[in-house]
């Protein structure tokens, strides 16, 4: 047997990488399916696992490999096809399955893919479970858990998953309220929400202009969706729409656009929802969980309302962990992951959009009006493609450039330099009171990062 030592396939958000390259190989997915089967069968007896995916061409590879691995270990699989990540979490609970798996690389290009695993409640698995699966795979430790010939698992196609998820999402919107007076530009990023998202808004009587609803396996997130909201900005003006909604490839994050074609990111949306829930006494413990990337203006705005801000590491799984730890029901990221634990166990772009639209209707306000109370600090983010990820604290030139900028900003700004957990990118964020200063400072640090570890 191969000894388990530094074998690693999981990152900060499941397994992710370039499809057909390690770790996103069909043989790794097969072994992962077997490891999941062994782990869950040991804990619950004969397990059932839901498997969903987005619209990437490579999803077929990993879907079949995972099903083969799971069934070989005696696990029954429930295949739902393309469905948003939060939809898979919901279906996992609705079918009382023991786990759910999503095949998606979220906002990444089509050539990347990933595998995320939920527990029976729809929460992402903790690190120690991932460590145990890695150990099982590294040691090829399956033989003692193989089922009898008659107990091999079977795969079933779930044909009503879309409809069940649509009804669930609509249930988070007031029954006596309608979107009939709103016109919406909706961009589904040619991703997992391309079928269900338009139906949700149309069934609630909105006038919907759809974009990014013709996936071909290669165009997911390509010039569209939450990573490219400029297409929705243009469409809002062209159609004189009330609001624009941009989802990402697996529809767990959202960026909105107001009627003036101004971008409304996750921080602003979170602030709008926090203020509304606070006024109604629905914000449990008056706490909101954000991240180290959350805008200082957002944090100050919450504090002015008497709302406590909990700072989490970047990544929706860490936001959710801190929400559970601090007994909070609302949390999110600037990138557009918004988690309403009263409704779902992970970020849900469609649910988040409905909460904002509800507030617009209840307050008879435009999105630009709701956004106006939030005074954003100028912030610049520069993404640097890198060739390696050595510990940043060991890179003296980068540390010196960070300290130099921090001294220039003083107490009125901040610097954050961190590696992406899912891509070969170093993110340089600078925040302060003057836009020109933060842009210059962020680019100066980014230049040093390129020199030290940039991709040649």
GROMACS .gro file of C-alpha atoms in nm:
model
  456
    1UNK     CA    1   0.000   0.000   0.000
    2UNK     CA    2   0.100   0.359  -0.062
    3UNK     CA    3   0.177   0.536   0.262
    4UNK     CA    4  -0.031   0.846   0.334
    5UNK     CA    5   0.188   1.153   0.385
    6UNK     CA    6   0.158   1.472   0.184
    7UNK     CA    7  -0.115   1.342  -0.050
    8UNK     CA    8  -0.356   1.630  -0.105
    9UNK     CA    9  -0.657   1.669  -0.333
   10UNK     CA   10  -0.885   1.902  -0.134
   11UNK     CA   11  -0.838   2.279  -0.137
   12UNK     CA   12  -1.032   2.555   0.037
   13UNK     CA   13  -1.354   2.468  -0.149
   14UNK     CA   14  -1.354   2.098  -0.222
   15UNK     CA   15  -1.146   1.964  -0.510
   16UNK     CA   16  -1.076   2.203  -0.796
   17UNK     CA   17  -0.843   2.234  -1.091
   18UNK     CA   18  -0.797   2.216  -1.466
   19UNK     CA   19  -1.008   1.927  -1.599
   20UNK     CA   20  -0.804   1.624  -1.707
   21UNK     CA   21  -0.514   1.747  -1.494
   22UNK     CA   22  -0.438   1.650  -1.133
   23UNK     CA   23  -0.638   1.655  -0.912
   24UNK     CA   24  -0.932   1.683  -1.153
   25UNK     CA   25  -0.875   1.346  -1.316
   26UNK     CA   26  -1.143   1.079  -1.373
   27UNK     CA   27  -0.936   0.826  -1.176
   28UNK     CA   28  -0.923   1.067  -0.879
   29UNK     CA   29  -1.300   1.120  -0.903
   30UNK     CA   30  -1.350   0.741  -0.911
   31UNK     CA   31  -1.133   0.698  -0.601
   32UNK     CA   32  -1.310   0.990  -0.432
   33UNK     CA   33  -1.647   0.829  -0.499
   34UNK     CA   34  -1.521   0.507  -0.340
   35UNK     CA   35  -1.381   0.698  -0.039
   36UNK     CA   36  -1.709   0.884   0.011
   37UNK     CA   37  -1.889   0.551  -0.008
   38UNK     CA   38  -1.665   0.389   0.250
   39UNK     CA   39  -1.684   0.686   0.487
   40UNK     CA   40  -2.061   0.731   0.475
   41UNK     CA   41  -2.151   0.363   0.474
   42UNK     CA   42  -1.938   0.322   0.787
   43UNK     CA   43  -2.135   0.600   0.960
   44UNK     CA   44  -2.491   0.549   0.837
   45UNK     CA   45  -2.515   0.201   0.688
   46UNK     CA   46  -2.623   0.184   0.323
   47UNK     CA   47  -2.597   0.545   0.210
   48UNK     CA   48  -2.772   0.754  -0.056
   49UNK     CA   49  -2.589   1.039  -0.229
   50UNK     CA   50  -2.730   1.315  -0.452
   51UNK     CA   51  -2.512   1.421  -0.746
   52UNK     CA   52  -2.562   1.748  -0.933
   53UNK     CA   53  -2.351   1.948  -1.175
   54UNK     CA   54  -2.321   2.267  -1.376
   55UNK     CA   55  -2.299   2.289  -1.756
   56UNK     CA   56  -1.926   2.229  -1.819
   57UNK     CA   57  -1.840   1.973  -2.084
   58UNK     CA   58  -1.610   1.789  -1.843
   59UNK     CA   59  -1.894   1.730  -1.595
   60UNK     CA   60  -1.986   1.412  -1.783
   61UNK     CA   61  -1.643   1.267  -1.701
   62UNK     CA   62  -1.664   1.329  -1.329
   63UNK     CA   63  -2.034   1.253  -1.293
   64UNK     CA   64  -1.987   0.903  -1.433
   65UNK     CA   65  -1.664   0.842  -1.240
   66UNK     CA   66  -1.820   0.947  -0.909
   67UNK     CA   67  -2.129   0.734  -0.967
   68UNK     CA   68  -1.914   0.434  -1.055
   69UNK     CA   69  -1.704   0.476  -0.740
   70UNK     CA   70  -2.002   0.525  -0.513
   71UNK     CA   71  -2.204   0.237  -0.655
   72UNK     CA   72  -1.903   0.005  -0.635
   73UNK     CA   73  -1.903   0.065  -0.259
   74UNK     CA   74  -2.274  -0.010  -0.223
   75UNK     CA   75  -2.402   0.350  -0.225
   76UNK     CA   76  -2.722   0.439  -0.413
   77UNK     CA   77  -2.689   0.758  -0.616
   78UNK     CA   78  -2.956   1.011  -0.710
   79UNK     CA   79  -2.860   1.205  -1.025
   80UNK     CA   80  -3.024   1.546  -1.069
   81UNK     CA   81  -2.833   1.681  -1.372
   82UNK     CA   82  -2.755   2.055  -1.408
   83UNK     CA   83  -2.879   2.231  -1.094
   84UNK     CA   84  -2.747   2.524  -0.889
   85UNK     CA   85  -2.521   2.433  -0.599
   86UNK     CA   86  -2.783   2.553  -0.344
   87UNK     CA   87  -3.037   2.339  -0.529
   88UNK     CA   88  -2.825   2.029  -0.470
   89UNK     CA   89  -2.800   2.120  -0.101
   90UNK     CA   90  -3.180   2.152  -0.088
   91UNK     CA   91  -3.246   1.826  -0.277
   92UNK     CA   92  -3.005   1.645  -0.044
   93UNK     CA   93  -3.224   1.749   0.249
   94UNK     CA   94  -3.553   1.698   0.064
   95UNK     CA   95  -3.467   1.339  -0.029
   96UNK     CA   96  -3.318   1.274   0.314
   97UNK     CA   97  -2.997   1.165   0.146
   98UNK     CA   98  -2.679   1.116   0.345
   99UNK     CA   99  -2.467   1.345   0.129
  100UNK     CA  100  -2.477   1.564  -0.179
  101UNK     CA  101  -2.206   1.620  -0.439
  102UNK     CA  102  -2.179   1.916  -0.678
  103UNK     CA  103  -1.956   1.899  -0.984
  104UNK     CA  104  -1.869   2.261  -1.057
  105UNK     CA  105  -1.587   2.513  -1.058
  106UNK     CA  106  -1.829   2.794  -0.979
  107UNK     CA  107  -1.713   3.120  -1.143
  108UNK     CA  108  -1.407   2.966  -1.314
  109UNK     CA  109  -1.377   2.916  -1.693
  110UNK     CA  110  -1.512   2.602  -1.860
  111UNK     CA  111  -1.178   2.422  -1.864
  112UNK     CA  112  -1.168   2.412  -1.485
  113UNK     CA  113  -1.390   2.189  -1.276
  114UNK     CA  114  -1.442   2.095  -0.913
  115UNK     CA  115  -1.613   1.859  -0.670
  116UNK     CA  116  -1.788   1.987  -0.356
  117UNK     CA  117  -1.948   1.761  -0.096
  118UNK     CA  118  -2.238   1.837   0.139
  119UNK     CA  119  -2.350   1.645   0.446
  120UNK     CA  120  -2.710   1.536   0.506
  121UNK     CA  121  -2.807   1.884   0.629
  122UNK     CA  122  -2.662   2.054   0.320
  123UNK     CA  123  -2.348   2.192   0.487
  124UNK     CA  124  -2.006   2.145   0.332
  125UNK     CA  125  -1.801   1.871   0.493
  126UNK     CA  126  -1.554   1.972   0.767
  127UNK     CA  127  -1.179   1.948   0.711
  128UNK     CA  128  -1.137   1.632   0.918
  129UNK     CA  129  -1.375   1.439   0.691
  130UNK     CA  130  -1.179   1.556   0.387
  131UNK     CA  131  -0.854   1.451   0.556
  132UNK     CA  132  -0.996   1.105   0.623
  133UNK     CA  133  -1.103   1.065   0.258
  134UNK     CA  134  -0.756   1.169   0.140
  135UNK     CA  135  -0.602   0.909   0.368
  136UNK     CA  136  -0.833   0.636   0.238
  137UNK     CA  137  -0.747   0.722  -0.122
  138UNK     CA  138  -0.372   0.752  -0.059
  139UNK     CA  139  -0.365   0.408   0.106
  140UNK     CA  140  -0.600   0.251  -0.151
  141UNK     CA  141  -0.792   0.138   0.154
  142UNK     CA  142  -1.114   0.002   0.000
  143UNK     CA  143  -1.091  -0.378   0.001
  144UNK     CA  144  -1.231  -0.428   0.351
  145UNK     CA  145  -1.544  -0.226   0.268
  146UNK     CA  146  -1.649  -0.374  -0.066
  147UNK     CA  147  -2.016  -0.481  -0.063
  148UNK     CA  148  -2.156  -0.821  -0.147
  149UNK     CA  149  -2.237  -0.871  -0.515
  150UNK     CA  150  -2.606  -0.826  -0.440
  151UNK     CA  151  -2.548  -0.500  -0.248
  152UNK     CA  152  -2.378  -0.292  -0.519
  153UNK     CA  153  -2.541   0.048  -0.542
  154UNK     CA  154  -2.780   0.165  -0.813
  155UNK     CA  155  -2.815   0.503  -0.986
  156UNK     CA  156  -3.153   0.676  -1.025
  157UNK     CA  157  -3.230   0.986  -1.231
  158UNK     CA  158  -3.438   1.235  -1.029
  159UNK     CA  159  -3.676   1.396  -1.277
  160UNK     CA  160  -3.850   1.646  -1.049
  161UNK     CA  161  -3.544   1.815  -0.894
  162UNK     CA  162  -3.583   2.137  -1.095
  163UNK     CA  163  -3.949   2.179  -1.002
  164UNK     CA  164  -3.891   2.102  -0.634
  165UNK     CA  165  -3.608   2.354  -0.613
  166UNK     CA  166  -3.812   2.620  -0.795
  167UNK     CA  167  -4.097   2.579  -0.547
  168UNK     CA  168  -3.854   2.592  -0.255
  169UNK     CA  169  -3.698   2.916  -0.381
  170UNK     CA  170  -4.041   3.074  -0.439
  171UNK     CA  171  -4.139   2.980  -0.082
  172UNK     CA  172  -3.876   3.227   0.046
  173UNK     CA  173  -4.076   3.511  -0.117
  174UNK     CA  174  -4.401   3.635   0.044
  175UNK     CA  175  -4.699   3.441  -0.092
  176UNK     CA  176  -4.917   3.751  -0.143
  177UNK     CA  177  -4.641   3.951  -0.313
  178UNK     CA  178  -4.582   3.967  -0.687
  179UNK     CA  179  -4.302   4.089  -0.916
  180UNK     CA  180  -4.554   4.195  -1.179
  181UNK     CA  181  -4.446   4.560  -1.176
  182UNK     CA  182  -4.075   4.486  -1.215
  183UNK     CA  183  -3.871   4.433  -1.528
  184UNK     CA  184  -3.556   4.229  -1.469
  185UNK     CA  185  -3.245   4.161  -1.674
  186UNK     CA  186  -3.126   3.813  -1.575
  187UNK     CA  187  -2.785   3.672  -1.670
  188UNK     CA  188  -2.745   3.302  -1.583
  189UNK     CA  189  -2.379   3.280  -1.696
  190UNK     CA  190  -2.465   2.986  -1.928
  191UNK     CA  191  -2.443   2.787  -1.607
  192UNK     CA  192  -2.642   2.570  -1.372
  193UNK     CA  193  -2.920   2.826  -1.322
  194UNK     CA  194  -3.005   2.861  -1.691
  195UNK     CA  195  -3.332   2.664  -1.662
  196UNK     CA  196  -3.457   2.724  -1.310
  197UNK     CA  197  -3.372   3.094  -1.255
  198UNK     CA  198  -3.583   3.238  -1.541
  199UNK     CA  199  -3.877   3.020  -1.436
  200UNK     CA  200  -3.861   3.145  -1.076
  201UNK     CA  201  -3.887   3.511  -1.172
  202UNK     CA  202  -4.143   3.455  -1.447
  203UNK     CA  203  -4.364   3.243  -1.223
  204UNK     CA  204  -4.360   3.537  -0.979
  205UNK     CA  205  -4.487   3.754  -1.268
  206UNK     CA  206  -4.176   3.962  -1.344
  207UNK     CA  207  -4.096   4.073  -1.696
  208UNK     CA  208  -3.764   3.897  -1.758
  209UNK     CA  209  -3.499   3.964  -2.021
  210UNK     CA  210  -3.271   3.660  -2.021
  211UNK     CA  211  -2.903   3.635  -2.107
  212UNK     CA  212  -2.655   3.352  -2.062
  213UNK     CA  213  -2.921   3.080  -2.097
  214UNK     CA  214  -2.775   2.884  -2.389
  215UNK     CA  215  -2.495   2.670  -2.247
  216UNK     CA  216  -2.287   2.463  -2.487
  217UNK     CA  217  -2.039   2.316  -2.241
  218UNK     CA  218  -1.772   2.572  -2.325
  219UNK     CA  219  -1.934   2.912  -2.266
  220UNK     CA  220  -2.002   2.899  -1.892
  221UNK     CA  221  -1.894   3.231  -1.731
  222UNK     CA  222  -1.751   3.341  -2.068
  223UNK     CA  223  -1.801   3.717  -2.088
  224UNK     CA  224  -2.117   3.683  -1.881
  225UNK     CA  225  -2.247   3.624  -1.530
  226UNK     CA  226  -2.132   3.773  -1.201
  227UNK     CA  227  -1.770   3.793  -1.321
  228UNK     CA  228  -1.875   4.012  -1.615
  229UNK     CA  229  -2.170   4.227  -1.500
  230UNK     CA  230  -2.096   4.484  -1.771
  231UNK     CA  231  -2.324   4.291  -2.009
  232UNK     CA  232  -2.613   4.329  -1.765
  233UNK     CA  233  -2.531   4.698  -1.711
  234UNK     CA  234  -2.570   4.756  -2.084
  235UNK     CA  235  -2.889   4.547  -2.103
  236UNK     CA  236  -3.052   4.732  -1.810
  237UNK     CA  237  -3.013   5.061  -1.994
  238UNK     CA  238  -3.119   4.918  -2.330
  239UNK     CA  239  -3.434   4.761  -2.185
  240UNK     CA  240  -3.501   5.037  -1.930
  241UNK     CA  241  -3.521   4.763  -1.671
  242UNK     CA  242  -3.570   4.815  -1.297
  243UNK     CA  243  -3.287   4.586  -1.195
  244UNK     CA  244  -3.023   4.348  -1.327
  245UNK     CA  245  -2.925   4.013  -1.177
  246UNK     CA  246  -2.599   3.833  -1.260
  247UNK     CA  247  -2.548   3.479  -1.133
  248UNK     CA  248  -2.226   3.279  -1.156
  249UNK     CA  249  -2.176   2.935  -1.310
  250UNK     CA  250  -2.331   2.740  -1.022
  251UNK     CA  251  -2.573   3.017  -0.916
  252UNK     CA  252  -2.452   3.037  -0.557
  253UNK     CA  253  -2.340   3.397  -0.591
  254UNK     CA  254  -2.500   3.713  -0.725
  255UNK     CA  255  -2.406   4.062  -0.838
  256UNK     CA  256  -2.692   4.305  -0.902
  257UNK     CA  257  -2.720   4.619  -1.115
  258UNK     CA  258  -2.951   4.908  -1.027
  259UNK     CA  259  -3.175   5.100  -1.267
  260UNK     CA  260  -2.889   5.342  -1.337
  261UNK     CA  261  -2.665   5.052  -1.441
  262UNK     CA  262  -2.451   5.085  -1.128
  263UNK     CA  263  -2.303   4.761  -0.992
  264UNK     CA  264  -2.431   4.653  -0.652
  265UNK     CA  265  -2.192   4.392  -0.508
  266UNK     CA  266  -2.223   4.143  -0.225
  267UNK     CA  267  -2.126   4.391   0.047
  268UNK     CA  268  -2.402   4.632  -0.053
  269UNK     CA  269  -2.662   4.357  -0.092
  270UNK     CA  270  -2.566   4.217   0.247
  271UNK     CA  271  -2.597   4.563   0.403
  272UNK     CA  272  -2.943   4.614   0.249
  273UNK     CA  273  -3.066   4.280   0.382
  274UNK     CA  274  -2.902   4.329   0.723
  275UNK     CA  275  -3.069   4.666   0.772
  276UNK     CA  276  -3.408   4.526   0.672
  277UNK     CA  277  -3.379   4.222   0.898
  278UNK     CA  278  -3.252   4.441   1.183
  279UNK     CA  279  -3.555   4.672   1.155
  280UNK     CA  280  -3.791   4.374   1.162
  281UNK     CA  281  -3.619   4.206   1.456
  282UNK     CA  282  -3.524   3.909   1.235
  283UNK     CA  283  -3.146   3.952   1.255
  284UNK     CA  284  -3.061   3.697   1.521
  285UNK     CA  285  -2.825   3.836   1.787
  286UNK     CA  286  -2.782   4.147   1.567
  287UNK     CA  287  -2.482   3.985   1.401
  288UNK     CA  288  -2.363   3.962   1.042
  289UNK     CA  289  -2.067   3.755   0.924
  290UNK     CA  290  -1.848   3.895   0.646
  291UNK     CA  291  -1.485   3.840   0.548
  292UNK     CA  292  -1.147   4.008   0.558
  293UNK     CA  293  -1.235   4.144   0.211
  294UNK     CA  294  -1.549   4.322   0.332
  295UNK     CA  295  -1.540   4.695   0.260
  296UNK     CA  296  -1.462   4.919   0.558
  297UNK     CA  297  -1.762   5.135   0.467
  298UNK     CA  298  -1.985   4.830   0.491
  299UNK     CA  299  -1.846   4.742   0.834
  300UNK     CA  300  -1.888   5.099   0.957
  301UNK     CA  301  -2.243   5.112   0.819
  302UNK     CA  302  -2.337   4.803   1.016
  303UNK     CA  303  -2.180   4.938   1.332
  304UNK     CA  304  -2.376   5.263   1.293
  305UNK     CA  305  -2.694   5.054   1.292
  306UNK     CA  306  -2.586   4.872   1.606
  307UNK     CA  307  -2.509   4.549   1.419
  308UNK     CA  308  -2.206   4.344   1.521
  309UNK     CA  309  -1.971   4.244   1.238
  310UNK     CA  310  -1.791   3.908   1.256
  311UNK     CA  311  -1.484   3.883   1.032
  312UNK     CA  312  -1.424   3.547   0.864
  313UNK     CA  313  -1.155   3.419   0.625
  314UNK     CA  314  -1.247   3.439   0.255
  315UNK     CA  315  -1.461   3.148   0.136
  316UNK     CA  316  -1.831   3.079   0.188
  317UNK     CA  317  -1.757   2.761   0.386
  318UNK     CA  318  -1.568   2.970   0.644
  319UNK     CA  319  -1.845   3.230   0.651
  320UNK     CA  320  -2.097   2.955   0.723
  321UNK     CA  321  -1.874   2.802   0.990
  322UNK     CA  322  -1.857   3.138   1.169
  323UNK     CA  323  -2.230   3.190   1.127
  324UNK     CA  324  -2.291   2.862   1.307
  325UNK     CA  325  -2.024   2.936   1.567
  326UNK     CA  326  -2.163   3.283   1.647
  327UNK     CA  327  -2.531   3.191   1.602
  328UNK     CA  328  -2.588   3.433   1.313
  329UNK     CA  329  -2.845   3.388   1.036
  330UNK     CA  330  -2.700   3.627   0.777
  331UNK     CA  331  -2.356   3.631   0.621
  332UNK     CA  332  -2.177   3.674   0.293
  333UNK     CA  333  -1.893   3.792   0.080
  334UNK     CA  334  -1.823   4.092  -0.140
  335UNK     CA  335  -1.802   3.849  -0.434
  336UNK     CA  336  -2.174   3.781  -0.403
  337UNK     CA  337  -2.212   3.474  -0.182
  338UNK     CA  338  -2.507   3.562   0.044
  339UNK     CA  339  -2.616   3.305   0.300
  340UNK     CA  340  -2.957   3.322   0.465
  341UNK     CA  341  -2.950   3.034   0.713
  342UNK     CA  342  -3.324   3.075   0.771
  343UNK     CA  343  -3.366   2.959   0.409
  344UNK     CA  344  -3.066   2.754   0.292
  345UNK     CA  345  -2.734   2.615   0.412
  346UNK     CA  346  -2.514   2.767   0.143
  347UNK     CA  347  -2.496   3.075  -0.077
  348UNK     CA  348  -2.800   3.101  -0.304
  349UNK     CA  349  -2.802   3.370  -0.574
  350UNK     CA  350  -3.171   3.331  -0.660
  351UNK     CA  351  -3.286   3.342  -0.298
  352UNK     CA  352  -3.065   3.647  -0.238
  353UNK     CA  353  -3.216   3.826  -0.538
  354UNK     CA  354  -3.568   3.759  -0.414
  355UNK     CA  355  -3.487   3.903  -0.071
  356UNK     CA  356  -3.359   4.225  -0.228
  357UNK     CA  357  -3.657   4.249  -0.465
  358UNK     CA  358  -3.891   4.197  -0.169
  359UNK     CA  359  -3.729   4.487   0.015
  360UNK     CA  360  -3.760   4.707  -0.295
  361UNK     CA  361  -4.133   4.632  -0.315
  362UNK     CA  362  -4.205   4.663   0.057
  363UNK     CA  363  -4.026   4.999   0.083
  364UNK     CA  364  -4.135   5.123  -0.261
  365UNK     CA  365  -3.770   5.193  -0.335
  366UNK     CA  366  -3.540   5.162  -0.631
  367UNK     CA  367  -3.224   4.960  -0.582
  368UNK     CA  368  -3.016   5.277  -0.609
  369UNK     CA  369  -3.215   5.423  -0.317
  370UNK     CA  370  -3.151   5.119  -0.100
  371UNK     CA  371  -2.780   5.127  -0.184
  372UNK     CA  372  -2.730   5.494  -0.104
  373UNK     CA  373  -2.692   5.459   0.274
  374UNK     CA  374  -2.379   5.249   0.225
  375UNK     CA  375  -2.076   5.476   0.179
  376UNK     CA  376  -1.808   5.263   0.019
  377UNK     CA  377  -1.442   5.320   0.090
  378UNK     CA  378  -1.239   5.327  -0.232
  379UNK     CA  379  -1.100   4.979  -0.284
  380UNK     CA  380  -0.883   4.828  -0.555
  381UNK     CA  381  -0.827   4.457  -0.612
  382UNK     CA  382  -0.550   4.335  -0.843
  383UNK     CA  383  -0.522   3.966  -0.933
  384UNK     CA  384  -0.171   3.849  -1.018
  385UNK     CA  385  -0.118   3.515  -1.194
  386UNK     CA  386   0.154   3.327  -1.010
  387UNK     CA  387   0.373   3.025  -1.068
  388UNK     CA  388   0.395   2.909  -0.704
  389UNK     CA  389   0.256   2.981  -0.357
  390UNK     CA  390   0.542   3.015  -0.110
  391UNK     CA  391   0.444   3.152   0.233
  392UNK     CA  392   0.397   3.526   0.181
  393UNK     CA  393   0.554   3.608   0.516
  394UNK     CA  394   0.885   3.466   0.389
  395UNK     CA  395   0.901   3.700   0.087
  396UNK     CA  396   1.084   4.007   0.221
  397UNK     CA  397   1.034   4.231  -0.084
  398UNK     CA  398   0.658   4.177  -0.078
  399UNK     CA  399   0.640   4.233   0.296
  400UNK     CA  400   0.841   4.556   0.265
  401UNK     CA  401   0.607   4.689  -0.006
  402UNK     CA  402   0.304   4.605   0.210
  403UNK     CA  403   0.451   4.784   0.513
  404UNK     CA  404   0.537   5.087   0.302
  405UNK     CA  405   0.179   5.120   0.177
  406UNK     CA  406   0.034   5.056   0.524
  407UNK     CA  407   0.246   5.342   0.661
  408UNK     CA  408   0.120   5.571   0.383
  409UNK     CA  409  -0.245   5.482   0.451
  410UNK     CA  410  -0.220   5.504   0.829
  411UNK     CA  411  -0.537   5.422   1.021
  412UNK     CA  412  -0.764   5.527   0.732
  413UNK     CA  413  -0.693   5.224   0.514
  414UNK     CA  414  -0.565   4.872   0.496
  415UNK     CA  415  -0.379   4.621   0.279
  416UNK     CA  416  -0.463   4.255   0.223
  417UNK     CA  417  -0.243   4.023   0.016
  418UNK     CA  418  -0.355   3.661  -0.006
  419UNK     CA  419  -0.349   3.360  -0.232
  420UNK     CA  420  -0.668   3.240  -0.398
  421UNK     CA  421  -0.773   2.906  -0.256
  422UNK     CA  422  -0.900   2.781  -0.592
  423UNK     CA  423  -0.678   2.945  -0.857
  424UNK     CA  424  -0.308   3.019  -0.920
  425UNK     CA  425  -0.362   3.382  -0.831
  426UNK     CA  426  -0.235   3.621  -0.564
  427UNK     CA  427  -0.494   3.883  -0.474
  428UNK     CA  428  -0.373   4.230  -0.376
  429UNK     CA  429  -0.639   4.449  -0.212
  430UNK     CA  430  -0.582   4.806  -0.094
  431UNK     CA  431  -0.849   5.019   0.070
  432UNK     CA  432  -0.838   5.382   0.176
  433UNK     CA  433  -1.003   5.722   0.145
  434UNK     CA  434  -0.871   5.826  -0.199
  435UNK     CA  435  -0.929   5.621  -0.514
  436UNK     CA  436  -0.611   5.733  -0.692
  437UNK     CA  437  -0.401   5.646  -0.390
  438UNK     CA  438  -0.543   5.295  -0.346
  439UNK     CA  439  -0.511   5.220  -0.719
  440UNK     CA  440  -0.148   5.333  -0.725
  441UNK     CA  441  -0.066   5.142  -0.406
  442UNK     CA  442  -0.237   4.819  -0.517
  443UNK     CA  443  -0.057   4.824  -0.850
  444UNK     CA  444   0.277   4.896  -0.681
  445UNK     CA  445   0.242   4.591  -0.455
  446UNK     CA  446   0.117   4.381  -0.747
  447UNK     CA  447   0.429   4.470  -0.945
  448UNK     CA  448   0.647   4.339  -0.663
  449UNK     CA  449   0.438   4.019  -0.646
  450UNK     CA  450   0.483   3.969  -1.022
  451UNK     CA  451   0.855   4.013  -0.988
  452UNK     CA  452   0.880   3.765  -0.701
  453UNK     CA  453   0.636   3.486  -0.794
  454UNK     CA  454   0.454   3.594  -1.110
  455UNK     CA  455   0.390   3.346  -1.391
  456UNK     CA  456   0.667   3.391  -1.650
   0.00000   0.00000   0.00000
